[in-house]
């Protein structure tokens, strides 16, 4: 049994730097953490009228979140906040009333932009929403990526300061998950 992290990437585009970065981080995190990418592009726009008979993609999404030991939200920054796609997924995960799939899960937030802000504004707002839905978000270390060529090479985080920082993040997040759910179970 490994510690399974449900990873949600807030950008839907195929060349997303957030997805590229998250996939490379997933490789770095093994074997401590096993990333499972939970797709959100097929979720309908949240509508309470649909709650009586949850659409299949919503059922699939909620099952995948509930099956994970922890959640990682990977956010782009759109107009100084996190994406509408991510907010839509958050809504579905939190509903119907009494069936909040997020409740009590250890969580972390990271994000990448192409500019200097590094998703600081988006993460700040996302952190507040994540608390409201019952995620226990690790406070430190914070990771704000101002994405540059060469940070990810052949799908792996390149050697250097960023890799060191991220190794520290993997240790910190693993410890956080362990504190909330029991010891982290590394893959054999
Ligand atoms: C609609 C839109 C709004 C954006 N707003 C911001 C912003 O507020 N701050 C920022 O740093 N970058 C902003 N950007 C640039 C994104 O950081 C950049 O497009 C990034 O590549 C998006 O992440 P992705 O590659 O994972 O899709 C914006 C991009 C789009 C498309």
Coordinates of C-alpha atoms and ligand atoms in Angstrom, one line a residue:
X1 CA 0.0 0.0 0.0
X2 CA 1.3 3.4 -0.9
X3 CA 0.1 6.8 0.1
X4 CA -2.1 7.9 -2.7
X5 CA -2.4 11.6 -3.5
X6 CA -5.3 12.8 -5.7
X7 CA -3.8 15.5 -7.9
X8 CA -6.1 18.0 -9.6
X9 CA -4.6 20.3 -12.2
X10 CA -6.7 23.5 -12.5
X11 CA -5.6 24.2 -16.1
X12 CA -7.4 22.2 -18.8
X13 CA -5.1 22.9 -21.7
X14 CA -2.9 20.1 -23.0
X15 CA 0.4 22.1 -22.9
X16 CA -0.3 23.3 -19.4
X17 CA 2.9 24.2 -17.5
X18 CA 1.0 23.2 -14.3
X19 CA 0.4 19.7 -15.6
X20 CA 4.0 19.4 -16.9
X21 CA 5.3 20.5 -13.5
X22 CA 2.9 18.3 -11.5
X23 CA 3.8 15.2 -13.6
X24 CA 7.5 15.8 -12.9
X25 CA 6.8 16.4 -9.3
X26 CA 4.9 13.1 -9.2
X27 CA 8.1 11.3 -10.4
X28 CA 10.2 13.1 -7.7
X29 CA 7.7 12.2 -5.0
X30 CA 7.8 8.4 -5.7
X31 CA 8.0 6.1 -3.8
X32 CA 6.9 8.2 -0.8
X33 CA 3.8 9.5 -2.6
X34 CA 1.9 8.0 -5.5
X35 CA 0.2 10.7 -7.6
X36 CA -3.1 9.9 -9.2
X37 CA -4.3 12.6 -11.6
X38 CA -8.0 13.2 -11.2
X39 CA -9.4 14.8 -14.4
X40 CA -11.9 17.7 -14.2
X41 CA -12.4 18.7 -17.8
X42 CA -15.5 16.5 -18.3
X43 CA -17.4 17.8 -15.2
X44 CA -20.5 19.7 -16.1
X45 CA -20.9 23.2 -14.7
X46 CA -22.1 22.9 -11.2
X47 CA -25.9 23.0 -11.0
X48 CA -27.8 22.1 -7.9
X49 CA -30.6 20.7 -10.0
X50 CA -28.3 17.8 -11.0
X51 CA -27.6 16.7 -7.5
X52 CA -30.6 14.4 -7.4
X53 CA -29.1 12.2 -10.1
X54 CA -25.4 12.9 -10.1
X55 CA -23.9 12.9 -13.7
X56 CA -21.4 10.0 -14.3
X57 CA -18.3 12.2 -14.5
X58 CA -19.2 13.7 -11.1
X59 CA -19.7 10.3 -9.5
X60 CA -16.3 9.2 -11.0
X61 CA -14.6 12.4 -9.7
X62 CA -16.0 12.0 -6.2
X63 CA -15.0 8.3 -6.0
X64 CA -11.4 9.2 -7.0
X65 CA -11.1 11.9 -4.4
X66 CA -12.6 9.7 -1.7
X67 CA -10.2 6.8 -2.6
X68 CA -7.1 9.0 -2.0
X69 CA -5.3 9.6 1.3
X70 CA -4.5 13.2 0.4
X71 CA -5.2 15.9 -2.2
X72 CA -2.9 18.1 -4.1
X73 CA -4.4 21.2 -5.9
X74 CA -2.2 22.4 -8.7
X75 CA -3.4 25.9 -9.7
X76 CA -2.7 28.2 -12.5
X77 CA -3.4 31.9 -11.9
X78 CA -6.1 33.4 -14.0
X79 CA -6.9 37.1 -13.4
X80 CA -5.4 37.0 -10.0
X81 CA -7.2 33.9 -8.8
X82 CA -7.5 30.2 -9.4
X83 CA -9.3 28.8 -12.4
X84 CA -13.1 28.5 -12.9
X85 CA -12.5 24.8 -13.8
X86 CA -10.9 24.2 -10.4
X87 CA -13.7 26.0 -8.5
X88 CA -16.3 24.0 -10.4
X89 CA -14.6 20.8 -9.3
X90 CA -14.5 22.1 -5.7
X91 CA -18.2 22.7 -5.8
X92 CA -18.9 19.1 -7.1
X93 CA -16.6 17.6 -4.5
X94 CA -18.4 19.4 -1.7
X95 CA -21.9 18.3 -2.6
X96 CA -24.6 17.0 -2.1
X97 CA -25.0 18.2 1.4
X98 CA -23.5 15.6 3.8
X99 CA -21.5 14.0 1.1
X100 CA -18.4 16.2 1.0
X101 CA -15.7 14.2 -0.6
X102 CA -13.0 16.6 0.6
X103 CA -13.8 16.5 4.3
X104 CA -10.8 15.8 6.6
X105 CA -8.3 15.1 3.8
X106 CA -4.7 16.4 4.2
X107 CA -3.9 18.7 1.3
X108 CA -1.3 20.9 -0.3
X109 CA -1.5 23.7 -2.9
X110 CA 1.1 24.5 -5.5
X111 CA 1.0 26.4 -8.8
X112 CA 3.0 27.7 -11.7
X113 CA 2.7 30.9 -13.8
X114 CA 4.7 32.1 -16.7
X115 CA 5.1 35.4 -14.9
X116 CA 6.9 36.5 -11.7
X117 CA 3.8 36.3 -9.5
X118 CA 4.1 32.4 -9.3
X119 CA 0.4 32.0 -8.4
X120 CA 0.8 33.7 -5.0
X121 CA -2.6 35.5 -5.5
X122 CA -4.4 32.4 -6.7
X123 CA -3.0 30.2 -3.9
X124 CA -4.0 32.7 -1.3
X125 CA -7.6 32.6 -2.4
X126 CA -7.6 28.9 -3.0
X127 CA -6.2 28.3 0.5
X128 CA -9.2 30.1 2.0
X129 CA -11.7 28.1 -0.1
X130 CA -9.9 24.8 0.7
X131 CA -10.3 25.5 4.4
X132 CA -14.0 26.0 3.9
X133 CA -14.5 22.6 2.3
X134 CA -12.7 20.8 5.1
X135 CA -9.3 20.2 3.5
X136 CA -6.4 20.4 5.9
X137 CA -3.9 22.3 3.9
X138 CA -0.2 22.2 4.8
X139 CA 1.1 25.7 5.6
X140 CA 4.8 25.2 4.9
X141 CA 6.7 24.9 2.7
X142 CA 4.9 27.1 0.2
X143 CA 5.8 26.6 -3.5
X144 CA 5.3 29.4 -6.0
X145 CA 6.7 28.5 -9.4
X146 CA 7.6 31.2 -11.9
X147 CA 8.0 28.7 -14.7
X148 CA 11.1 28.8 -16.9
X149 CA 12.5 26.7 -19.6
X150 CA 14.9 24.1 -18.2
X151 CA 13.1 23.6 -14.9
X152 CA 11.6 20.4 -16.3
X153 CA 13.8 18.3 -18.6
X154 CA 12.6 15.1 -20.2
X155 CA 9.6 15.1 -17.8
X156 CA 11.8 15.3 -14.7
X157 CA 12.6 18.2 -12.4
X158 CA 16.1 19.4 -13.3
X159 CA 18.9 19.2 -10.9
X160 CA 19.4 22.3 -8.8
X161 CA 17.8 24.5 -6.2
X162 CA 14.3 23.9 -7.3
X163 CA 14.7 20.1 -7.1
X164 CA 16.1 20.6 -3.6
X165 CA 13.2 22.7 -2.6
X166 CA 10.8 20.2 -4.0
X167 CA 12.4 17.3 -2.2
X168 CA 11.9 19.2 1.0
X169 CA 8.3 19.7 0.0
X170 CA 7.8 16.0 -0.6
X171 CA 9.2 15.3 2.9
X172 CA 7.1 18.0 4.5
X173 CA 3.9 16.9 2.8
X174 CA 4.5 13.2 3.5
X175 CA 5.0 14.1 7.2
X176 CA 1.8 16.2 7.2
X177 CA -0.2 13.3 5.7
X178 CA 1.3 10.9 8.2
X179 CA 0.4 13.2 11.1
X180 CA -3.2 13.3 10.0
X181 CA -3.7 9.7 8.7
X182 CA -0.9 7.6 10.1
X183 CA 2.6 6.8 8.9
X184 CA 3.3 7.3 5.1
X185 CA 3.5 3.9 3.4
X186 CA 6.3 4.0 0.8
X187 CA 6.0 1.7 -2.2
X188 CA 8.3 -1.4 -2.2
Ligands
LIG1 C1 -7.3 34.1 -18.8 C2 -5.9 34.2 -18.3 C3 -5.6 35.0 -17.2 C4 -4.3 35.1 -16.7 N1 -4.1 35.8 -15.5 C5 -2.8 35.7 -14.9 C6 -2.6 36.3 -13.6 O1 -3.5 36.9 -13.1 N2 -1.4 36.2 -13.1 C7 -0.4 35.5 -13.7 O2 0.7 35.4 -13.2 N3 -0.6 34.9 -14.9 C8 -1.8 35.0 -15.5 N4 -2.0 34.4 -16.8 C9 -0.9 33.7 -17.4 C10 -0.8 32.3 -16.9 O3 0.1 32.3 -15.8 C11 -0.2 31.4 -18.0 O4 -1.0 31.4 -19.1 C12 0.1 30.0 -17.5 O5 0.8 29.3 -18.5 C13 -1.3 29.3 -17.2 O6 -1.0 28.0 -16.7 P1 -1.1 26.7 -17.6 O7 0.1 26.7 -18.5 O8 -1.0 25.6 -16.6 O9 -2.3 26.7 -18.4 C14 -3.3 34.3 -17.3 C15 -3.6 33.5 -18.4 C16 -4.9 33.4 -18.9 C17 -5.2 32.5 -20.0

